[in-house]
Amino acid sequence: MASPTAVPTPTAPATPARGGSLKRSLGLWAIVGLGLGYMTPTVVFDTFGIVSGQTDGAVPSAYLIALVIMALTAISYGKMVRVYPAAGSAYTYVRESMHPNLGFMVGWASLLDYLLLPMVNALIIRLYLEQVFPALPSWVTVVVYTVFVTTVICLSMRGTSNLNMVLLIGAILAMIAFVVFTVIELVHGAGAGTIASTEPFVHDGVTMSALLTGATVVCFSFIGFDAVTMYTEEAKSIRIMPRAIMLTVLLGGAIFLVSAYFAQLRFPTNTPFGEFTDDPLPQIGLLVGGPVFQAVLVSAGFVAALASGLASHASVARMLMVMGRNNVLPKRVFGYVNPRTHTPVFNVVFVGAVTLLAMSFSLDTISSYINFGALVAFTFVNASVIVHFAVRQGRRHTAGDRWKYIVLPGLAMVLTGVLWSQLHADALIAGGVWAAIGFAYLLVITKGFRVLPKSFDENQPVTGVNKQLTDQA
C-alpha cells in the first residue's frame, strides 16, 4: 500500500520551453475568484425552473440545505489539502489515506464529472440561444461552440486568471442588477409583492423529501468549489488553501441564496416561464428588466458558461493525459502531446466529441449524472478525514479531536449520502454502469488485484502542459 505521505510526482522536470514551472503567485482572493468562476454563479438561474418545480417553490431552502452539506465537506477538503498539498483531489486523498484501489474507483467516478462538465456548458448555451433565436437549429449551436472551444484548447492550454476575474465580476454585476430590478418590481406589487417573506423557504405543501431532491440538483451549482485545490502549488502560501476553499463555498452559497430568494419572490411558480422551465435564465432577464436586461443577463450567462467550458474542457483533457502518461490508459494515444502546440490534441478532440452529445440531452438529466460522481467523491473525502486523522494518526482521544475528525466529517458523509440517495433513478443506473466498467478495468490493470493501480491525478505536474487555464507568466 502506498505511503500515507506520498504524493504523485512528475514524470520529468518541467522545462520552460515546454510550458514552464508553476509559480507561487496566487493570493487568497485570486484563488477564490478562480473557484467562483469555475462554479459559474449564473447557473442559479439555469436550474431555477427545474428546482422550483421539484420543491413546489422553495428553491432557497434547497440551496440552504446544499450549502450546509457543502460547507461541512469543504472543512474536510481544508484538512486534507494540508496533508497532501502537492496534489489535492478526492482521488489522491482516498488513495493515500485508505487504499489505492478504492482511490482509483473514486477517481473513476470523478472522471465522469470531468467528461460531462464541458457538455453542460454547451447545453446551457444551446438553451440560451433556443430562446433568443428560436429559428436557429440546436445542433448548429452545439457544433459551433464545440469546434471553437476544441480549437482554442488544441492550440494552447494557457489562458489568464485576470480574464476569469473580469468575467466573474461582470456576472456578479449582472446578478446585482437582477436583484435591484426585482426589488423595484416587488415593491410595486409584482410576484409575492414583498421583499421580506419566509414563503421562499417554507410554506404549505413543501416536504422535506422534495427539498432533499431539490438540494441534490442544486449541488450541481457548487461543483467546482473543490477545484481550488488545483491551485495549491501556485498559492503564495499553502496556509491560505483551507480558507480559500471555505470562502469559495460560503461566497458562492451566498450568491446562490440571495439570487434564488429574490427569484422565488418574483416568480412563486414556473407559469411565467412557459415552455422554458429547463433553463429560464433568458425569460427571467426579459420579465424582470425587459429586452435590454435580457441581453445583459444572457450575455453574462453566456460568457460565464464559455469560461467554465474552456476550463473544464482543458482539465479533463489534461487528466486523460496524466492517465495516459502513467499507463492507466493506453499511453501511445492518451499520453501523446503535440510537439508543436504542446497540447494533448487527441484528448482535447475526444472531449469535444463527448461535448457534441449536448445536442440531445436535457440539463436536468446531465446535472444528475454529474452529481452522481461528485457526491461519491464528496462522501469519500469526508471518509478520508476520519481514516487519516482518527484511525491512522489516532487523533480520537479528546473531545476536540473527536469533534473535528469523527463527528464533523461523519455528519458530512451521512448528509452527502442522503443527497446521493435522492438522485434520479436514471443517474443511479448510469452511475452504476460507469462504476461497473471502472471496476472491470481496475481488475485488468491490477491483474486481478495482484498489483497496485498506477497513479493518476489531474493536478499532477506533467512535463510540457500547464496545469490549468491560468497564465503564470
XYZ file of N, CA and C in Angstrom, residues 277-466:
570
model
N -38.946 26.087 -18.782
C -38.575 25.838 -17.381
C -37.234 25.115 -17.265
N -36.775 24.445 -18.326
C -35.496 23.739 -18.268
C -34.327 24.692 -18.062
N -34.409 25.883 -18.597
C -33.383 26.903 -18.396
C -34.036 28.271 -18.586
N -34.616 28.818 -17.502
C -35.398 30.056 -17.646
C -34.587 31.343 -17.585
N -33.261 31.272 -17.580
C -32.467 32.498 -17.444
C -32.861 33.576 -18.443
N -32.974 33.286 -19.738
C -33.386 34.355 -20.662
C -34.770 34.922 -20.330
N -35.698 34.062 -19.910
C -37.034 34.540 -19.561
C -37.007 35.387 -18.296
N -36.170 35.006 -17.339
C -36.028 35.798 -16.110
C -35.527 37.192 -16.451
N -34.516 37.273 -17.312
C -33.995 38.575 -17.709
C -35.038 39.411 -18.416
N -35.804 38.788 -19.311
C -36.828 39.513 -20.065
C -37.940 40.015 -19.158
N -38.434 39.176 -18.261
C -39.564 39.531 -17.411
C -39.191 40.547 -16.331
N -37.938 40.510 -15.899
C -37.513 41.422 -14.824
C -37.071 42.772 -15.360
N -36.349 42.777 -16.475
C -35.777 44.038 -16.934
C -35.997 44.379 -18.387
N -36.801 43.588 -19.094
C -37.073 43.882 -20.495
C -35.996 43.332 -21.416
N -36.133 43.595 -22.717
C -35.203 43.034 -23.709
C -33.743 43.406 -23.481
N -33.501 44.645 -23.020
C -32.107 45.076 -22.817
C -31.468 44.267 -21.698
N -32.181 44.142 -20.575
C -31.613 43.380 -19.475
C -31.546 41.888 -19.810
N -32.486 41.419 -20.615
C -32.400 40.032 -21.058
C -31.086 39.816 -21.796
N -30.726 40.751 -22.665
C -29.468 40.641 -23.404
C -28.267 40.664 -22.455
N -28.363 41.510 -21.429
C -27.263 41.609 -20.454
C -27.117 40.303 -19.673
N -28.234 39.781 -19.182
C -28.181 38.570 -18.356
C -27.775 37.356 -19.193
N -28.304 37.258 -20.399
C -27.909 36.155 -21.273
C -26.426 36.259 -21.621
N -25.946 37.474 -21.859
C -24.526 37.665 -22.161
C -23.658 37.240 -20.979
N -24.098 37.607 -19.757
C -23.357 37.219 -18.565
C -23.321 35.699 -18.421
N -24.486 35.077 -18.624
C -24.533 33.622 -18.552
C -23.710 32.976 -19.645
N -23.741 33.584 -20.828
C -23.009 33.041 -21.978
C -21.505 33.044 -21.726
N -20.969 34.203 -21.302
C -19.518 34.280 -21.101
C -19.086 33.438 -19.902
N -19.945 33.359 -18.880
C -19.612 32.519 -17.734
C -19.559 31.054 -18.143
N -20.527 30.627 -18.956
C -20.540 29.242 -19.437
C -19.355 28.971 -20.345
N -18.989 29.949 -21.157
C -17.846 29.783 -22.057
C -16.545 29.658 -21.265
N -16.374 30.528 -20.251
C -15.166 30.465 -19.431
C -15.081 29.135 -18.695
N -16.208 28.709 -18.128
C -16.245 27.427 -17.431
C -15.994 26.283 -18.404
N -16.541 26.407 -19.620
C -16.347 25.374 -20.624
C -14.890 25.223 -21.019
N -14.192 26.335 -21.198
C -12.771 26.280 -21.527
C -11.976 25.605 -20.418
N -12.261 26.001 -19.159
C -11.523 25.439 -18.025
C -11.796 23.949 -17.863
N -13.078 23.559 -17.931
C -13.420 22.156 -17.707
C -12.929 21.276 -18.860
N -12.997 21.780 -20.085
C -12.521 21.031 -21.253
C -11.011 20.794 -21.144
N -10.276 21.838 -20.786
C -8.825 21.700 -20.640
C -8.480 20.760 -19.497
N -9.248 20.817 -18.416
C -8.964 19.992 -17.243
C -9.100 18.510 -17.549
N -10.187 18.135 -18.195
C -10.387 16.708 -18.464
C -9.392 16.217 -19.507
N -9.052 17.062 -20.477
C -8.035 16.660 -21.457
C -6.709 16.398 -20.764
N -6.403 17.225 -19.779
C -5.155 17.065 -19.044
C -5.196 15.824 -18.153
N -6.350 15.582 -17.515
C -6.468 14.402 -16.669
C -6.277 13.126 -17.493
N -6.868 13.075 -18.683
C -6.700 11.928 -19.559
C -5.234 11.770 -19.958
N -4.542 12.899 -20.123
C -3.135 12.838 -20.478
C -2.299 12.259 -19.341
N -2.602 12.693 -18.104
C -1.885 12.146 -16.952
C -2.127 10.643 -16.863
N -3.371 10.222 -17.076
C -3.686 8.795 -17.050
C -2.923 8.063 -18.148
N -2.774 8.695 -19.316
C -2.010 8.088 -20.391
C -0.527 8.021 -20.075
N 0.034 9.112 -19.563
C 1.453 9.155 -19.234
C 1.816 8.081 -18.204
N 0.876 7.788 -17.299
C 1.144 6.814 -16.236
C 0.607 5.424 -16.562
N 0.216 5.232 -17.841
C -0.246 3.921 -18.315
C -1.524 3.425 -17.647
N -2.316 4.339 -17.090
C -3.642 3.961 -16.634
C -4.538 3.780 -17.857
N -4.337 4.627 -18.867
C -4.946 4.485 -20.185
C -3.819 4.259 -21.191
N -4.107 3.738 -22.376
C -3.053 3.493 -23.361
C -2.188 4.730 -23.609
N -0.903 4.599 -23.317
C -0.003 5.747 -23.329
C 0.174 6.349 -24.723
N 0.241 5.494 -25.750
C 0.529 5.986 -27.090
C -0.545 6.958 -27.576
N -1.777 6.763 -27.112
C -2.881 7.623 -27.547
C -3.117 8.746 -26.548
N -3.429 8.376 -25.296
C -3.829 9.378 -24.308
C -2.647 10.157 -23.728
N -1.444 9.595 -23.819
C -0.277 10.295 -23.302
C 0.418 11.160 -24.330
N -0.111 11.180 -25.558
C 0.535 11.936 -26.634
C 0.336 13.439 -26.456
N 1.409 14.190 -26.632
C 1.359 15.655 -26.615
C 1.933 16.157 -27.930
N 1.193 16.985 -28.624
C 1.643 17.522 -29.900
C 2.931 18.325 -29.694
N 4.010 18.007 -30.412
C 5.293 18.686 -30.178
C 5.294 20.149 -30.600
N 4.352 20.530 -31.449
C 4.306 21.925 -31.895
C 3.474 22.806 -30.982
N 2.287 22.326 -30.591
C 1.398 23.135 -29.745
C 1.550 22.811 -28.259
N 2.246 21.701 -27.944
C 2.418 21.254 -26.560
C 1.073 21.010 -25.872
N 0.118 20.476 -26.622
C -1.204 20.165 -26.068
C -1.556 18.708 -26.371
N -2.339 18.065 -25.510
C -2.772 16.682 -25.752
C -3.917 16.660 -26.761
N -3.583 16.793 -28.023
C -4.572 17.033 -29.078
C -5.642 15.947 -29.128
N -5.230 14.674 -29.066
C -6.219 13.599 -29.152
C -7.236 13.717 -28.028
N -6.768 13.981 -26.816
C -7.667 14.081 -25.665
C -8.632 15.248 -25.815
N -8.127 16.368 -26.317
C -8.969 17.552 -26.497
C -10.079 17.259 -27.504
N -9.725 16.596 -28.594
C -10.713 16.249 -29.615
C -11.706 15.226 -29.071
N -11.209 14.272 -28.300
C -12.086 13.262 -27.706
C -13.134 13.910 -26.795
N -12.698 14.851 -25.962
C -13.635 15.563 -25.084
C -14.615 16.375 -25.912
N -14.140 16.941 -27.022
C -15.035 17.669 -27.919
C -16.114 16.767 -28.492
N -15.736 15.530 -28.821
C -16.720 14.580 -29.352
C -17.793 14.270 -28.311
N -17.387 14.131 -27.041
C -18.360 13.905 -25.966
C -19.273 15.120 -25.820
N -18.697 16.305 -25.950
C -19.464 17.543 -25.808
C -20.581 17.640 -26.843
N -20.379 17.061 -28.010
C -21.400 17.107 -29.059
C -22.703 16.441 -28.628
N -22.654 15.596 -27.605
C -23.872 14.952 -27.111
C -24.854 15.953 -26.506
N -24.398 17.188 -26.283
C -25.277 18.232 -25.756
C -26.423 18.552 -26.697
N -26.374 18.044 -27.917
C -27.457 18.281 -28.871
C -28.763 17.637 -28.427
N -28.675 16.575 -27.620
C -29.895 15.812 -27.332
C -30.258 15.704 -25.858
N -29.319 15.905 -24.944
C -29.616 15.720 -23.522
C -30.287 16.951 -22.914
N -30.980 16.727 -21.784
C -31.569 17.839 -21.025
C -30.648 18.209 -19.879
N -30.759 19.448 -19.387
C -29.928 19.916 -18.288
C -30.192 19.115 -17.019
N -31.442 18.787 -16.772
C -31.812 18.009 -15.592
C -31.106 16.649 -15.593
N -31.115 15.986 -16.728
C -30.508 14.658 -16.825
C -29.001 14.709 -16.645
N -28.338 15.605 -17.365
C -26.883 15.679 -17.294
C -26.409 16.113 -15.913
N -27.111 17.072 -15.299
C -26.704 17.522 -13.964
C -26.804 16.387 -12.952
N -27.820 15.520 -13.094
C -27.955 14.404 -12.162
C -26.845 13.383 -12.369
N -26.417 13.158 -13.622
C -25.294 12.259 -13.894
C -24.011 12.792 -13.255
N -23.803 14.094 -13.405
C -22.604 14.709 -12.838
C -22.634 14.636 -11.315
N -23.804 14.889 -10.738
C -23.918 14.847 -9.286
C -23.604 13.464 -8.721
N -23.875 12.414 -9.489
C -23.561 11.057 -9.027
C -22.081 10.965 -8.657
N -21.218 11.314 -9.616
C -19.788 11.228 -9.359
C -19.325 12.204 -8.298
N -19.877 13.424 -8.325
C -19.457 14.436 -7.356
C -19.802 14.029 -5.934
N -21.015 13.512 -5.727
C -21.433 13.132 -4.378
C -20.664 11.917 -3.876
N -20.307 11.010 -4.777
C -19.442 9.892 -4.379
C -18.100 10.435 -3.901
N -17.515 11.361 -4.677
C -16.227 11.936 -4.310
C -16.316 12.679 -2.980
N -17.360 13.498 -2.794
C -17.512 14.241 -1.544
C -17.642 13.297 -0.348
N -18.412 12.226 -0.525
C -18.592 11.259 0.554
C -17.255 10.678 0.987
N -16.423 10.313 0.027
C -15.152 9.667 0.367
C -14.099 10.648 0.856
N -14.187 11.921 0.480
C -13.277 12.913 1.069
C -13.554 13.028 2.561
N -14.834 13.070 2.924
C -15.175 13.108 4.350
C -14.698 11.839 5.058
N -14.856 10.691 4.406
C -14.399 9.436 5.000
C -12.881 9.427 5.162
N -12.176 10.029 4.218
C -10.711 10.028 4.288
C -10.205 10.813 5.494
N -10.948 11.850 5.918
C -10.564 12.596 7.116
C -10.608 11.677 8.334
N -11.685 10.923 8.457
C -11.825 10.007 9.591
C -10.703 8.968 9.586
N -10.450 8.385 8.427
C -9.431 7.330 8.336
C -8.042 7.887 8.605
N -7.709 9.012 7.982
C -6.356 9.553 8.120
C -6.065 10.045 9.540
N -6.965 10.877 10.072
C -6.685 11.504 11.362
C -7.089 10.620 12.546
N -8.342 10.144 12.547
C -8.840 9.403 13.713
C -8.289 7.983 13.784
N -8.142 7.328 12.627
C -7.702 5.926 12.632
C -6.197 5.817 12.523
N -5.626 6.378 11.470
C -4.200 6.178 11.228
C -3.324 6.984 12.169
N -3.746 8.210 12.491
C -2.959 9.023 13.406
C -3.420 8.893 14.855
N -4.538 8.227 15.086
C -5.029 8.014 16.446
C -5.543 9.265 17.127
N -5.971 10.260 16.364
C -6.434 11.520 16.962
C -7.936 11.423 17.240
N -8.253 10.656 18.286
C -9.651 10.424 18.646
C -9.864 10.330 20.158
N -8.878 10.735 20.924
C -8.941 10.519 22.367
C -9.374 11.749 23.161
N -9.505 12.891 22.497
C -10.009 14.082 23.168
C -11.320 14.498 22.524
N -12.100 15.273 23.275
C -13.389 15.723 22.741
C -13.193 16.568 21.487
N -12.148 17.408 21.494
C -11.882 18.258 20.340
C -11.536 17.458 19.101
N -10.682 16.445 19.290
C -10.311 15.606 18.154
C -11.494 14.801 17.633
N -12.281 14.281 18.536
C -13.447 13.508 18.095
C -14.421 14.392 17.322
N -14.565 15.636 17.763
C -15.448 16.569 17.058
C -14.912 16.883 15.668
N -13.602 17.174 15.571
C -13.012 17.592 14.295
C -12.805 16.452 13.312
N -12.450 15.288 13.829
C -12.013 14.219 12.940
C -12.970 13.027 12.854
N -14.052 13.073 13.628
C -15.044 11.999 13.533
C -16.452 12.565 13.328
N -16.877 13.463 14.240
C -18.263 13.939 14.208
C -18.544 14.778 12.954
N -17.734 15.829 12.723
C -17.996 16.715 11.583
C -17.888 15.985 10.245
N -16.784 15.292 9.967
C -16.735 14.581 8.681
C -17.748 13.452 8.594
N -18.062 12.813 9.740
C -19.069 11.755 9.738
C -20.446 12.292 9.391
N -20.783 13.454 9.971
C -22.066 14.085 9.671
C -22.128 14.485 8.198
N -21.035 15.059 7.687
C -20.996 15.457 6.281
C -21.129 14.237 5.373
N -20.492 13.137 5.771
C -20.561 11.918 4.967
C -21.983 11.374 4.923
N -22.661 11.367 6.062
C -24.038 10.871 6.115
C -24.965 11.760 5.290
N -24.836 13.079 5.455
C -25.700 14.004 4.726
C -25.451 13.942 3.221
N -24.186 13.808 2.830
C -23.884 13.658 1.413
C -24.476 12.368 0.876
N -24.413 11.317 1.692
C -25.032 10.049 1.308
C -26.539 10.172 1.134
N -27.174 10.988 1.982
C -28.619 11.213 1.855
C -28.931 11.867 0.508
N -28.135 12.876 0.138
C -28.346 13.517 -1.159
C -28.126 12.519 -2.292
N -27.110 11.699 -2.150
C -26.819 10.695 -3.171
C -28.012 9.771 -3.380
N -28.694 9.438 -2.279
C -29.850 8.527 -2.367
C -31.044 9.171 -3.045
N -31.036 10.507 -3.154
C -32.147 11.224 -3.776
C -31.949 11.451 -5.276
N -30.846 10.957 -5.814
C -30.600 11.141 -7.235
C -31.667 10.440 -8.074
N -31.858 10.954 -9.274
C -32.803 10.351 -10.201
C -32.389 8.913 -10.504
N -33.364 8.046 -10.688
C -33.087 6.629 -10.934
C -32.182 6.439 -12.153
N -32.387 7.241 -13.203
C -31.549 7.125 -14.398
C -30.086 7.418 -14.079
N -29.859 8.409 -13.192
C -28.493 8.751 -12.807
C -27.854 7.620 -12.012
N -28.637 6.999 -11.133
C -28.111 5.877 -10.351
C -27.767 4.698 -11.256
N -28.610 4.458 -12.248
C -28.343 3.357 -13.183
C -27.094 3.659 -14.020
N -27.051 4.855 -14.597
C -25.901 5.234 -15.425
C -24.621 5.249 -14.594
N -24.721 5.800 -13.368
C -23.556 5.826 -12.492
C -23.115 4.425 -12.110
N -24.076 3.549 -11.869
C -23.748 2.167 -11.535
C -23.050 1.459 -12.685
N -23.526 1.700 -13.911
C -22.882 1.103 -15.093
C -21.464 1.633 -15.241
N -21.303 2.954 -15.060
C -19.976 3.560 -15.145
C -19.041 2.963 -14.089
N -19.536 2.793 -12.869
C -18.728 2.202 -11.804
C -18.358 0.758 -12.128
N -19.293 0.010 -12.714
C -19.029 -1.392 -13.082
C -17.932 -1.472 -14.144
N -17.982 -0.551 -15.111
C -16.935 -0.504 -16.137
C -15.586 -0.203 -15.481
N -15.588 0.763 -14.553
C -14.357 1.115 -13.857
C -13.804 -0.049 -13.049
N -14.685 -0.787 -12.391
C -14.244 -1.924 -11.585
C -13.650 -3.017 -12.476
N -14.298 -3.269 -13.607
C -13.775 -4.273 -14.537
C -12.406 -3.845 -15.066
N -12.269 -2.550 -15.373
C -10.986 -2.040 -15.863
C -9.923 -2.122 -14.774
N -10.322 -1.873 -13.529
C -9.392 -1.983 -12.402
C -8.872 -3.411 -12.275
N -9.749 -4.383 -12.469
C -9.329 -5.788 -12.419
C -8.256 -6.071 -13.470
N -8.425 -5.463 -14.643
C -7.478 -5.696 -15.733
C -6.121 -5.078 -15.421
N -6.116 -3.791 -15.052
C -4.835 -3.094 -14.876
C -4.103 -3.526 -13.613
N -4.824 -4.126 -12.652
C -4.162 -4.629 -11.434
C -3.913 -6.129 -11.516
N -4.234 -6.728 -12.679
C -4.042 -8.163 -12.888
C -4.723 -8.968 -11.783
N -6.003 -8.613 -11.574
C -6.769 -9.321 -10.552
C -6.369 -8.934 -9.149
N -6.023 -7.640 -8.954
C -5.634 -7.094 -7.654
C -4.282 -7.630 -7.168
N -3.441 -8.118 -8.088
C -2.115 -8.597 -7.686
C -1.092 -7.473 -7.661
N -1.389 -6.368 -8.386
C -0.520 -5.194 -8.349
C -1.385 -3.964 -8.089
N -0.753 -2.906 -7.644
C -1.496 -1.683 -7.372
C -1.717 -0.897 -8.659
N -2.842 -0.200 -8.763
C -3.076 0.621 -9.963
C -2.104 1.785 -10.024
N -1.779 2.187 -11.238
C -0.904 3.345 -11.421
C -1.583 4.610 -10.912
N -0.771 5.581 -10.549
C -1.298 6.843 -10.035
C -1.788 7.716 -11.180
N -2.854 8.447 -10.925
C -3.293 9.481 -11.872
C -4.009 10.566 -11.100
N -3.785 11.796 -11.498
C -4.431 12.926 -10.848
C -4.345 14.122 -11.758
N -5.467 14.800 -11.977
C -5.488 15.964 -12.861
C -4.528 17.037 -12.383
N -4.252 17.070 -11.081
C -3.394 18.118 -10.528
C -1.916 17.756 -10.594
N -1.597 16.531 -10.986
C -0.213 16.085 -11.025
C 0.573 16.845 -12.076
N 1.753 17.372 -11.736
C 2.559 18.066 -12.730
C 2.967 17.122 -13.857
N 2.877 17.601 -15.078
C 3.263 16.810 -16.244
C 4.077 17.702 -17.171
N 5.195 17.195 -17.627
C 6.073 17.963 -18.499
C 5.329 18.468 -19.731
N 5.458 19.752 -19.996
C 5.006 20.284 -21.269
C 3.619 20.866 -21.303
N 2.815 20.649 -20.275
C 1.442 21.167 -20.306
C 1.130 21.830 -18.980
N 0.730 23.078 -19.022
C 0.371 23.769 -17.796
C -0.833 23.128 -17.143
